[in-house]
Amino acid sequence: MTASWEILEQKKVLVGILHVDTVTLAWSFGLRNLRIPGQFIGVAGMPFDHARNSVVNMALQNGFQYVGFLDSDVIPPNDAFLRLLNHK
């Protein structure tokens, strides 16, 4: 089984943060504490279907292996993406 620090070092996930103009304080703290093995990009000002397509295109152009999305109404545990990667 792969350890968390090994997954973090691989930098293979692009997470698209889809949000509206305002978010809750709880969501902001959840994002701050989220451990993402790669990078995230904030997407706003376009319909969600276009935003998701934009994130996928960026992932394909930059060689990311996985794409994840986090909407502004979801507060996952801080290791959610690490857990998902651990299960492949």
PDB file of N, CA and C in Angstrom:
ATOM      1  N   MET A   1       0.843  -1.183   0.000  1.00  0.00           N
ATOM      2  CA  MET A   1       0.000   0.000   0.000  1.00  0.00           C
ATOM      3  C   MET A   1       0.883   1.239   0.000  1.00  0.00           C
ATOM      4  N   THR A   2       0.509   2.216  -0.753  1.00  0.00           N
ATOM      5  CA  THR A   2       1.273   3.447  -0.866  1.00  0.00           C
ATOM      6  C   THR A   2       0.979   4.359   0.318  1.00  0.00           C
ATOM      7  N   ALA A   3       2.033   4.964   0.861  1.00  0.00           N
ATOM      8  CA  ALA A   3       1.873   5.886   1.985  1.00  0.00           C
ATOM      9  C   ALA A   3       1.412   7.257   1.482  1.00  0.00           C
ATOM     10  N   SER A   4       0.813   8.030   2.384  1.00  0.00           N
ATOM     11  CA  SER A   4       0.278   9.349   2.008  1.00  0.00           C
ATOM     12  C   SER A   4       1.345  10.263   1.439  1.00  0.00           C
ATOM     13  N   TRP A   5       2.535  10.280   2.046  1.00  0.00           N
ATOM     14  CA  TRP A   5       3.564  11.200   1.564  1.00  0.00           C
ATOM     15  C   TRP A   5       4.046  10.808   0.174  1.00  0.00           C
ATOM     16  N   GLU A   6       4.011   9.503  -0.145  1.00  0.00           N
ATOM     17  CA  GLU A   6       4.403   9.076  -1.486  1.00  0.00           C
ATOM     18  C   GLU A   6       3.383   9.555  -2.527  1.00  0.00           C
ATOM     19  N   ILE A   7       2.119   9.504  -2.185  1.00  0.00           N
ATOM     20  CA  ILE A   7       1.083   9.975  -3.094  1.00  0.00           C
ATOM     21  C   ILE A   7       1.211  11.485  -3.283  1.00  0.00           C
ATOM     22  N   LEU A   8       1.450  12.217  -2.194  1.00  0.00           N
ATOM     23  CA  LEU A   8       1.584  13.667  -2.297  1.00  0.00           C
ATOM     24  C   LEU A   8       2.742  14.065  -3.191  1.00  0.00           C
ATOM     25  N   GLU A   9       3.815  13.304  -3.170  1.00  0.00           N
ATOM     26  CA  GLU A   9       4.985  13.621  -3.983  1.00  0.00           C
ATOM     27  C   GLU A   9       4.747  13.400  -5.478  1.00  0.00           C
ATOM     28  N   GLN A  10       3.782  12.580  -5.848  1.00  0.00           N
ATOM     29  CA  GLN A  10       3.579  12.241  -7.246  1.00  0.00           C
ATOM     30  C   GLN A  10       2.956  13.377  -8.056  1.00  0.00           C
ATOM     31  N   LYS A  11       2.221  14.259  -7.415  1.00  0.00           N
ATOM     32  CA  LYS A  11       1.626  15.420  -8.087  1.00  0.00           C
ATOM     33  C   LYS A  11       0.927  15.024  -9.392  1.00  0.00           C
ATOM     34  N   LYS A  12      -0.069  14.175  -9.278  1.00  0.00           N
ATOM     35  CA  LYS A  12      -0.710  13.686 -10.480  1.00  0.00           C
ATOM     36  C   LYS A  12      -2.199  13.987 -10.576  1.00  0.00           C
ATOM     37  N   VAL A  13      -2.732  14.788  -9.661  1.00  0.00           N
ATOM     38  CA  VAL A  13      -4.163  15.094  -9.657  1.00  0.00           C
ATOM     39  C   VAL A  13      -4.384  16.582  -9.888  1.00  0.00           C
ATOM     40  N   LEU A  14      -5.299  16.899 -10.778  1.00  0.00           N
ATOM     41  CA  LEU A  14      -5.736  18.278 -10.950  1.00  0.00           C
ATOM     42  C   LEU A  14      -7.154  18.360 -10.407  1.00  0.00           C
ATOM     43  N   VAL A  15      -7.360  19.208  -9.424  1.00  0.00           N
ATOM     44  CA  VAL A  15      -8.671  19.371  -8.811  1.00  0.00           C
ATOM     45  C   VAL A  15      -9.251  20.712  -9.242  1.00  0.00           C
ATOM     46  N   GLY A  16     -10.403  20.657  -9.849  1.00  0.00           N
ATOM     47  CA  GLY A  16     -11.112  21.868 -10.244  1.00  0.00           C
ATOM     48  C   GLY A  16     -12.032  22.304  -9.124  1.00  0.00           C
ATOM     49  N   ILE A  17     -11.854  23.523  -8.669  1.00  0.00           N
ATOM     50  CA  ILE A  17     -12.695  24.081  -7.617  1.00  0.00           C
ATOM     51  C   ILE A  17     -13.772  24.922  -8.300  1.00  0.00           C
ATOM     52  N   LEU A  18     -14.984  24.411  -8.327  1.00  0.00           N
ATOM     53  CA  LEU A  18     -16.094  25.106  -8.954  1.00  0.00           C
ATOM     54  C   LEU A  18     -16.861  25.841  -7.872  1.00  0.00           C
ATOM     55  N   HIS A  19     -16.943  27.140  -7.993  1.00  0.00           N
ATOM     56  CA  HIS A  19     -17.568  27.903  -6.920  1.00  0.00           C
ATOM     57  C   HIS A  19     -18.432  29.031  -7.448  1.00  0.00           C
ATOM     58  N   VAL A  20     -19.280  29.487  -6.565  1.00  0.00           N
ATOM     59  CA  VAL A  20     -20.114  30.648  -6.846  1.00  0.00           C
ATOM     60  C   VAL A  20     -19.421  31.854  -6.216  1.00  0.00           C
ATOM     61  N   ASP A  21     -20.065  32.993  -6.270  1.00  0.00           N
ATOM     62  CA  ASP A  21     -19.424  34.208  -5.763  1.00  0.00           C
ATOM     63  C   ASP A  21     -19.100  34.167  -4.283  1.00  0.00           C
ATOM     64  N   THR A  22     -19.970  33.574  -3.487  1.00  0.00           N
ATOM     65  CA  THR A  22     -19.729  33.526  -2.049  1.00  0.00           C
ATOM     66  C   THR A  22     -19.718  32.082  -1.579  1.00  0.00           C
ATOM     67  N   VAL A  23     -18.900  31.811  -0.585  1.00  0.00           N
ATOM     68  CA  VAL A  23     -18.828  30.480   0.018  1.00  0.00           C
ATOM     69  C   VAL A  23     -18.892  30.643   1.529  1.00  0.00           C
ATOM     70  N   THR A  24     -19.173  29.542   2.212  1.00  0.00           N
ATOM     71  CA  THR A  24     -19.259  29.597   3.664  1.00  0.00           C
ATOM     72  C   THR A  24     -17.863  29.581   4.276  1.00  0.00           C
ATOM     73  N   LEU A  25     -17.792  30.013   5.502  1.00  0.00           N
ATOM     74  CA  LEU A  25     -16.527  29.976   6.230  1.00  0.00           C
ATOM     75  C   LEU A  25     -16.057  28.536   6.414  1.00  0.00           C
ATOM     76  N   ALA A  26     -16.993  27.640   6.692  1.00  0.00           N
ATOM     77  CA  ALA A  26     -16.643  26.222   6.857  1.00  0.00           C
ATOM     78  C   ALA A  26     -16.024  25.663   5.578  1.00  0.00           C
ATOM     79  N   TRP A  27     -16.575  26.034   4.416  1.00  0.00           N
ATOM     80  CA  TRP A  27     -16.022  25.557   3.151  1.00  0.00           C
ATOM     81  C   TRP A  27     -14.613  26.109   2.941  1.00  0.00           C
ATOM     82  N   SER A  28     -14.424  27.369   3.278  1.00  0.00           N
ATOM     83  CA  SER A  28     -13.098  27.987   3.127  1.00  0.00           C
ATOM     84  C   SER A  28     -12.054  27.272   3.976  1.00  0.00           C
ATOM     85  N   PHE A  29     -12.400  26.964   5.216  1.00  0.00           N
ATOM     86  CA  PHE A  29     -11.466  26.227   6.080  1.00  0.00           C
ATOM     87  C   PHE A  29     -11.236  24.818   5.552  1.00  0.00           C
ATOM     88  N   GLY A  30     -12.295  24.193   5.022  1.00  0.00           N
ATOM     89  CA  GLY A  30     -12.141  22.858   4.448  1.00  0.00           C
ATOM     90  C   GLY A  30     -11.186  22.858   3.272  1.00  0.00           C
ATOM     91  N   LEU A  31     -11.284  23.866   2.410  1.00  0.00           N
ATOM     92  CA  LEU A  31     -10.370  23.979   1.273  1.00  0.00           C
ATOM     93  C   LEU A  31      -8.944  24.228   1.747  1.00  0.00           C
ATOM     94  N   ARG A  32      -8.806  25.074   2.744  1.00  0.00           N
ATOM     95  CA  ARG A  32      -7.468  25.395   3.272  1.00  0.00           C
ATOM     96  C   ARG A  32      -6.766  24.155   3.821  1.00  0.00           C
ATOM     97  N   ASN A  33      -7.519  23.261   4.435  1.00  0.00           N
ATOM     98  CA  ASN A  33      -6.943  22.071   5.060  1.00  0.00           C
ATOM     99  C   ASN A  33      -6.885  20.867   4.136  1.00  0.00           C
ATOM    100  N   LEU A  34      -7.406  20.991   2.934  1.00  0.00           N
ATOM    101  CA  LEU A  34      -7.447  19.872   2.001  1.00  0.00           C
ATOM    102  C   LEU A  34      -6.048  19.568   1.469  1.00  0.00           C
ATOM    103  N   ARG A  35      -5.672  18.304   1.539  1.00  0.00           N
ATOM    104  CA  ARG A  35      -4.383  17.874   0.990  1.00  0.00           C
ATOM    105  C   ARG A  35      -4.618  17.334  -0.417  1.00  0.00           C
ATOM    106  N   ILE A  36      -4.052  18.027  -1.382  1.00  0.00           N
ATOM    107  CA  ILE A  36      -4.243  17.661  -2.781  1.00  0.00           C
ATOM    108  C   ILE A  36      -2.892  17.226  -3.358  1.00  0.00           C
ATOM    109  N   PRO A  37      -2.807  15.978  -3.835  1.00  0.00           N
ATOM    110  CA  PRO A  37      -1.568  15.479  -4.424  1.00  0.00           C
ATOM    111  C   PRO A  37      -1.402  15.966  -5.855  1.00  0.00           C
ATOM    112  N   GLY A  38      -1.159  17.217  -5.997  1.00  0.00           N
ATOM    113  CA  GLY A  38      -1.037  17.830  -7.310  1.00  0.00           C
ATOM    114  C   GLY A  38      -1.310  19.303  -7.166  1.00  0.00           C
ATOM    115  N   GLN A  39      -2.231  19.801  -7.928  1.00  0.00           N
ATOM    116  CA  GLN A  39      -2.564  21.206  -7.825  1.00  0.00           C
ATOM    117  C   GLN A  39      -4.055  21.393  -8.027  1.00  0.00           C
ATOM    118  N   PHE A  40      -4.537  22.569  -7.659  1.00  0.00           N
ATOM    119  CA  PHE A  40      -5.937  22.868  -7.892  1.00  0.00           C
ATOM    120  C   PHE A  40      -6.039  24.179  -8.632  1.00  0.00           C
ATOM    121  N   ILE A  41      -7.158  24.311  -9.308  1.00  0.00           N
ATOM    122  CA  ILE A  41      -7.427  25.518 -10.074  1.00  0.00           C
ATOM    123  C   ILE A  41      -8.856  25.956  -9.758  1.00  0.00           C
ATOM    124  N   GLY A  42      -9.019  27.224  -9.485  1.00  0.00           N
ATOM    125  CA  GLY A  42     -10.343  27.767  -9.239  1.00  0.00           C
ATOM    126  C   GLY A  42     -10.990  28.174 -10.547  1.00  0.00           C
ATOM    127  N   VAL A  43     -12.246  27.806 -10.718  1.00  0.00           N
ATOM    128  CA  VAL A  43     -12.967  28.119 -11.942  1.00  0.00           C
ATOM    129  C   VAL A  43     -14.267  28.809 -11.563  1.00  0.00           C
ATOM    130  N   ALA A  44     -14.471  30.006 -12.091  1.00  0.00           N
ATOM    131  CA  ALA A  44     -15.706  30.753 -11.820  1.00  0.00           C
ATOM    132  C   ALA A  44     -16.083  31.560 -13.047  1.00  0.00           C
ATOM    133  N   GLY A  45     -17.304  32.033 -13.066  1.00  0.00           N
ATOM    134  CA  GLY A  45     -17.743  32.931 -14.134  1.00  0.00           C
ATOM    135  C   GLY A  45     -18.196  32.257 -15.405  1.00  0.00           C
ATOM    136  N   MET A  46     -18.391  30.937 -15.348  1.00  0.00           N
ATOM    137  CA  MET A  46     -18.909  30.238 -16.519  1.00  0.00           C
ATOM    138  C   MET A  46     -19.821  29.120 -16.038  1.00  0.00           C
ATOM    139  N   PRO A  47     -20.701  28.627 -16.895  1.00  0.00           N
ATOM    140  CA  PRO A  47     -21.557  27.500 -16.487  1.00  0.00           C
ATOM    141  C   PRO A  47     -20.701  26.308 -16.053  1.00  0.00           C
ATOM    142  N   PHE A  48     -21.219  25.545 -15.115  1.00  0.00           N
ATOM    143  CA  PHE A  48     -20.431  24.444 -14.560  1.00  0.00           C
ATOM    144  C   PHE A  48     -20.012  23.419 -15.604  1.00  0.00           C
ATOM    145  N   ASP A  49     -20.840  23.165 -16.617  1.00  0.00           N
ATOM    146  CA  ASP A  49     -20.434  22.191 -17.628  1.00  0.00           C
ATOM    147  C   ASP A  49     -19.227  22.694 -18.420  1.00  0.00           C
ATOM    148  N   HIS A  50     -19.179  23.973 -18.722  1.00  0.00           N
ATOM    149  CA  HIS A  50     -18.027  24.542 -19.421  1.00  0.00           C
ATOM    150  C   HIS A  50     -16.802  24.569 -18.503  1.00  0.00           C
ATOM    151  N   ALA A  51     -17.023  24.876 -17.238  1.00  0.00           N
ATOM    152  CA  ALA A  51     -15.915  24.902 -16.279  1.00  0.00           C
ATOM    153  C   ALA A  51     -15.287  23.520 -16.133  1.00  0.00           C
ATOM    154  N   ARG A  52     -16.120  22.500 -16.039  1.00  0.00           N
ATOM    155  CA  ARG A  52     -15.596  21.129 -15.919  1.00  0.00           C
ATOM    156  C   ARG A  52     -14.813  20.739 -17.182  1.00  0.00           C
ATOM    157  N   ASN A  53     -15.339  21.080 -18.352  1.00  0.00           N
ATOM    158  CA  ASN A  53     -14.619  20.781 -19.592  1.00  0.00           C
ATOM    159  C   ASN A  53     -13.281  21.512 -19.646  1.00  0.00           C
ATOM    160  N   SER A  54     -13.234  22.726 -19.159  1.00  0.00           N
ATOM    161  CA  SER A  54     -12.005  23.506 -19.135  1.00  0.00           C
ATOM    162  C   SER A  54     -10.952  22.848 -18.250  1.00  0.00           C
ATOM    163  N   VAL A  55     -11.367  22.353 -17.090  1.00  0.00           N
ATOM    164  CA  VAL A  55     -10.435  21.683 -16.177  1.00  0.00           C
ATOM    165  C   VAL A  55      -9.921  20.389 -16.805  1.00  0.00           C
ATOM    166  N   VAL A  56     -10.800  19.625 -17.429  1.00  0.00           N
ATOM    167  CA  VAL A  56     -10.377  18.376 -18.079  1.00  0.00           C
ATOM    168  C   VAL A  56      -9.379  18.658 -19.192  1.00  0.00           C
ATOM    169  N   ASN A  57      -9.630  19.676 -20.004  1.00  0.00           N
ATOM    170  CA  ASN A  57      -8.688  20.025 -21.077  1.00  0.00           C
ATOM    171  C   ASN A  57      -7.332  20.419 -20.510  1.00  0.00           C
ATOM    172  N   MET A  58      -7.324  21.172 -19.421  1.00  0.00           N
ATOM    173  CA  MET A  58      -6.061  21.557 -18.791  1.00  0.00           C
ATOM    174  C   MET A  58      -5.315  20.328 -18.278  1.00  0.00           C
ATOM    175  N   ALA A  59      -6.040  19.386 -17.693  1.00  0.00           N
ATOM    176  CA  ALA A  59      -5.416  18.155 -17.192  1.00  0.00           C
ATOM    177  C   ALA A  59      -4.804  17.357 -18.337  1.00  0.00           C
ATOM    178  N   LEU A  60      -5.503  17.256 -19.441  1.00  0.00           N
ATOM    179  CA  LEU A  60      -4.975  16.519 -20.589  1.00  0.00           C
ATOM    180  C   LEU A  60      -3.744  17.190 -21.174  1.00  0.00           C
ATOM    181  N   GLN A  61      -3.743  18.505 -21.247  1.00  0.00           N
ATOM    182  CA  GLN A  61      -2.620  19.239 -21.820  1.00  0.00           C
ATOM    183  C   GLN A  61      -1.376  19.182 -20.942  1.00  0.00           C
ATOM    184  N   ASN A  62      -1.559  19.016 -19.623  1.00  0.00           N
ATOM    185  CA  ASN A  62      -0.426  19.067 -18.704  1.00  0.00           C
ATOM    186  C   ASN A  62      -0.047  17.718 -18.116  1.00  0.00           C
ATOM    187  N   GLY A  63      -0.600  16.631 -18.627  1.00  0.00           N
ATOM    188  CA  GLY A  63      -0.173  15.296 -18.245  1.00  0.00           C
ATOM    189  C   GLY A  63      -0.626  14.801 -16.880  1.00  0.00           C
ATOM    190  N   PHE A  64      -1.706  15.346 -16.353  1.00  0.00           N
ATOM    191  CA  PHE A  64      -2.224  14.833 -15.092  1.00  0.00           C
ATOM    192  C   PHE A  64      -2.885  13.485 -15.333  1.00  0.00           C
ATOM    193  N   GLN A  65      -2.789  12.596 -14.341  1.00  0.00           N
ATOM    194  CA  GLN A  65      -3.397  11.278 -14.488  1.00  0.00           C
ATOM    195  C   GLN A  65      -4.850  11.244 -14.024  1.00  0.00           C
ATOM    196  N   TYR A  66      -5.198  12.105 -13.084  1.00  0.00           N
ATOM    197  CA  TYR A  66      -6.547  12.098 -12.520  1.00  0.00           C
ATOM    198  C   TYR A  66      -7.091  13.523 -12.460  1.00  0.00           C
ATOM    199  N   VAL A  67      -8.406  13.629 -12.508  1.00  0.00           N
ATOM    200  CA  VAL A  67      -9.099  14.901 -12.365  1.00  0.00           C
ATOM    201  C   VAL A  67     -10.138  14.733 -11.265  1.00  0.00           C
ATOM    202  N   GLY A  68     -10.205  15.707 -10.398  1.00  0.00           N
ATOM    203  CA  GLY A  68     -11.224  15.720  -9.360  1.00  0.00           C
ATOM    204  C   GLY A  68     -11.918  17.064  -9.364  1.00  0.00           C
ATOM    205  N   PHE A  69     -13.098  17.107  -8.816  1.00  0.00           N
ATOM    206  CA  PHE A  69     -13.842  18.358  -8.738  1.00  0.00           C
ATOM    207  C   PHE A  69     -14.333  18.568  -7.321  1.00  0.00           C
ATOM    208  N   LEU A  70     -14.339  19.807  -6.905  1.00  0.00           N
ATOM    209  CA  LEU A  70     -14.855  20.177  -5.596  1.00  0.00           C
ATOM    210  C   LEU A  70     -15.763  21.377  -5.778  1.00  0.00           C
ATOM    211  N   ASP A  71     -17.049  21.171  -5.563  1.00  0.00           N
ATOM    212  CA  ASP A  71     -18.010  22.260  -5.678  1.00  0.00           C
ATOM    213  C   ASP A  71     -18.081  23.016  -4.358  1.00  0.00           C
ATOM    214  N   SER A  72     -18.663  24.188  -4.397  1.00  0.00           N
ATOM    215  CA  SER A  72     -18.690  25.045  -3.212  1.00  0.00           C
ATOM    216  C   SER A  72     -19.709  24.601  -2.171  1.00  0.00           C
ATOM    217  N   ASP A  73     -20.442  23.534  -2.427  1.00  0.00           N
ATOM    218  CA  ASP A  73     -21.384  23.028  -1.436  1.00  0.00           C
ATOM    219  C   ASP A  73     -20.939  21.700  -0.825  1.00  0.00           C
ATOM    220  N   VAL A  74     -19.670  21.318  -1.034  1.00  0.00           N
ATOM    221  CA  VAL A  74     -19.138  20.065  -0.514  1.00  0.00           C
ATOM    222  C   VAL A  74     -17.927  20.366   0.363  1.00  0.00           C
ATOM    223  N   ILE A  75     -17.920  19.802   1.569  1.00  0.00           N
ATOM    224  CA  ILE A  75     -16.780  19.952   2.474  1.00  0.00           C
ATOM    225  C   ILE A  75     -16.251  18.547   2.772  1.00  0.00           C
ATOM    226  N   PRO A  76     -15.274  18.075   1.996  1.00  0.00           N
ATOM    227  CA  PRO A  76     -14.759  16.723   2.206  1.00  0.00           C
ATOM    228  C   PRO A  76     -13.748  16.694   3.353  1.00  0.00           C
ATOM    229  N   PRO A  77     -13.434  15.494   3.856  1.00  0.00           N
ATOM    230  CA  PRO A  77     -12.342  15.387   4.832  1.00  0.00           C
ATOM    231  C   PRO A  77     -11.033  15.824   4.166  1.00  0.00           C
ATOM    232  N   ASN A  78     -10.075  16.257   4.967  1.00  0.00           N
ATOM    233  CA  ASN A  78      -8.845  16.818   4.399  1.00  0.00           C
ATOM    234  C   ASN A  78      -8.033  15.805   3.594  1.00  0.00           C
ATOM    235  N   ASP A  79      -8.248  14.517   3.790  1.00  0.00           N
ATOM    236  CA  ASP A  79      -7.492  13.504   3.048  1.00  0.00           C
ATOM    237  C   ASP A  79      -8.356  12.771   2.012  1.00  0.00           C
ATOM    238  N   ALA A  80      -9.431  13.389   1.576  1.00  0.00           N
ATOM    239  CA  ALA A  80     -10.361  12.728   0.648  1.00  0.00           C
ATOM    240  C   ALA A  80      -9.678  12.286  -0.645  1.00  0.00           C
ATOM    241  N   PHE A  81      -8.879  13.154  -1.246  1.00  0.00           N
ATOM    242  CA  PHE A  81      -8.235  12.799  -2.517  1.00  0.00           C
ATOM    243  C   PHE A  81      -7.139  11.759  -2.316  1.00  0.00           C
ATOM    244  N   LEU A  82      -6.466  11.797  -1.182  1.00  0.00           N
ATOM    245  CA  LEU A  82      -5.460  10.772  -0.885  1.00  0.00           C
ATOM    246  C   LEU A  82      -6.119   9.407  -0.721  1.00  0.00           C
ATOM    247  N   ARG A  83      -7.277   9.378  -0.074  1.00  0.00           N
ATOM    248  CA  ARG A  83      -7.999   8.115   0.092  1.00  0.00           C
ATOM    249  C   ARG A  83      -8.439   7.562  -1.256  1.00  0.00           C
ATOM    250  N   LEU A  84      -8.975   8.440  -2.117  1.00  0.00           N
ATOM    251  CA  LEU A  84      -9.415   7.988  -3.439  1.00  0.00           C
ATOM    252  C   LEU A  84      -8.240   7.421  -4.238  1.00  0.00           C
ATOM    253  N   LEU A  85      -7.103   8.096  -4.201  1.00  0.00           N
ATOM    254  CA  LEU A  85      -5.937   7.595  -4.933  1.00  0.00           C
ATOM    255  C   LEU A  85      -5.422   6.291  -4.363  1.00  0.00           C
ATOM    256  N   ASN A  86      -5.524   6.131  -3.063  1.00  0.00           N
ATOM    257  CA  ASN A  86      -5.057   4.912  -2.428  1.00  0.00           C
ATOM    258  C   ASN A  86      -5.867   3.695  -2.902  1.00  0.00           C
ATOM    259  N   HIS A  87      -7.118   3.916  -3.290  1.00  0.00           N
ATOM    260  CA  HIS A  87      -7.968   2.853  -3.801  1.00  0.00           C
ATOM    261  C   HIS A  87      -7.889   2.711  -5.318  1.00  0.00           C
ATOM    262  N   LYS A  88      -7.124   3.582  -5.945  1.00  0.00           N
ATOM    263  CA  LYS A  88      -6.954   3.625  -7.394  1.00  0.00           C
ATOM    264  C   LYS A  88      -8.296   3.791  -8.101  1.00  0.00           C
TER     265      LYS A  88
END
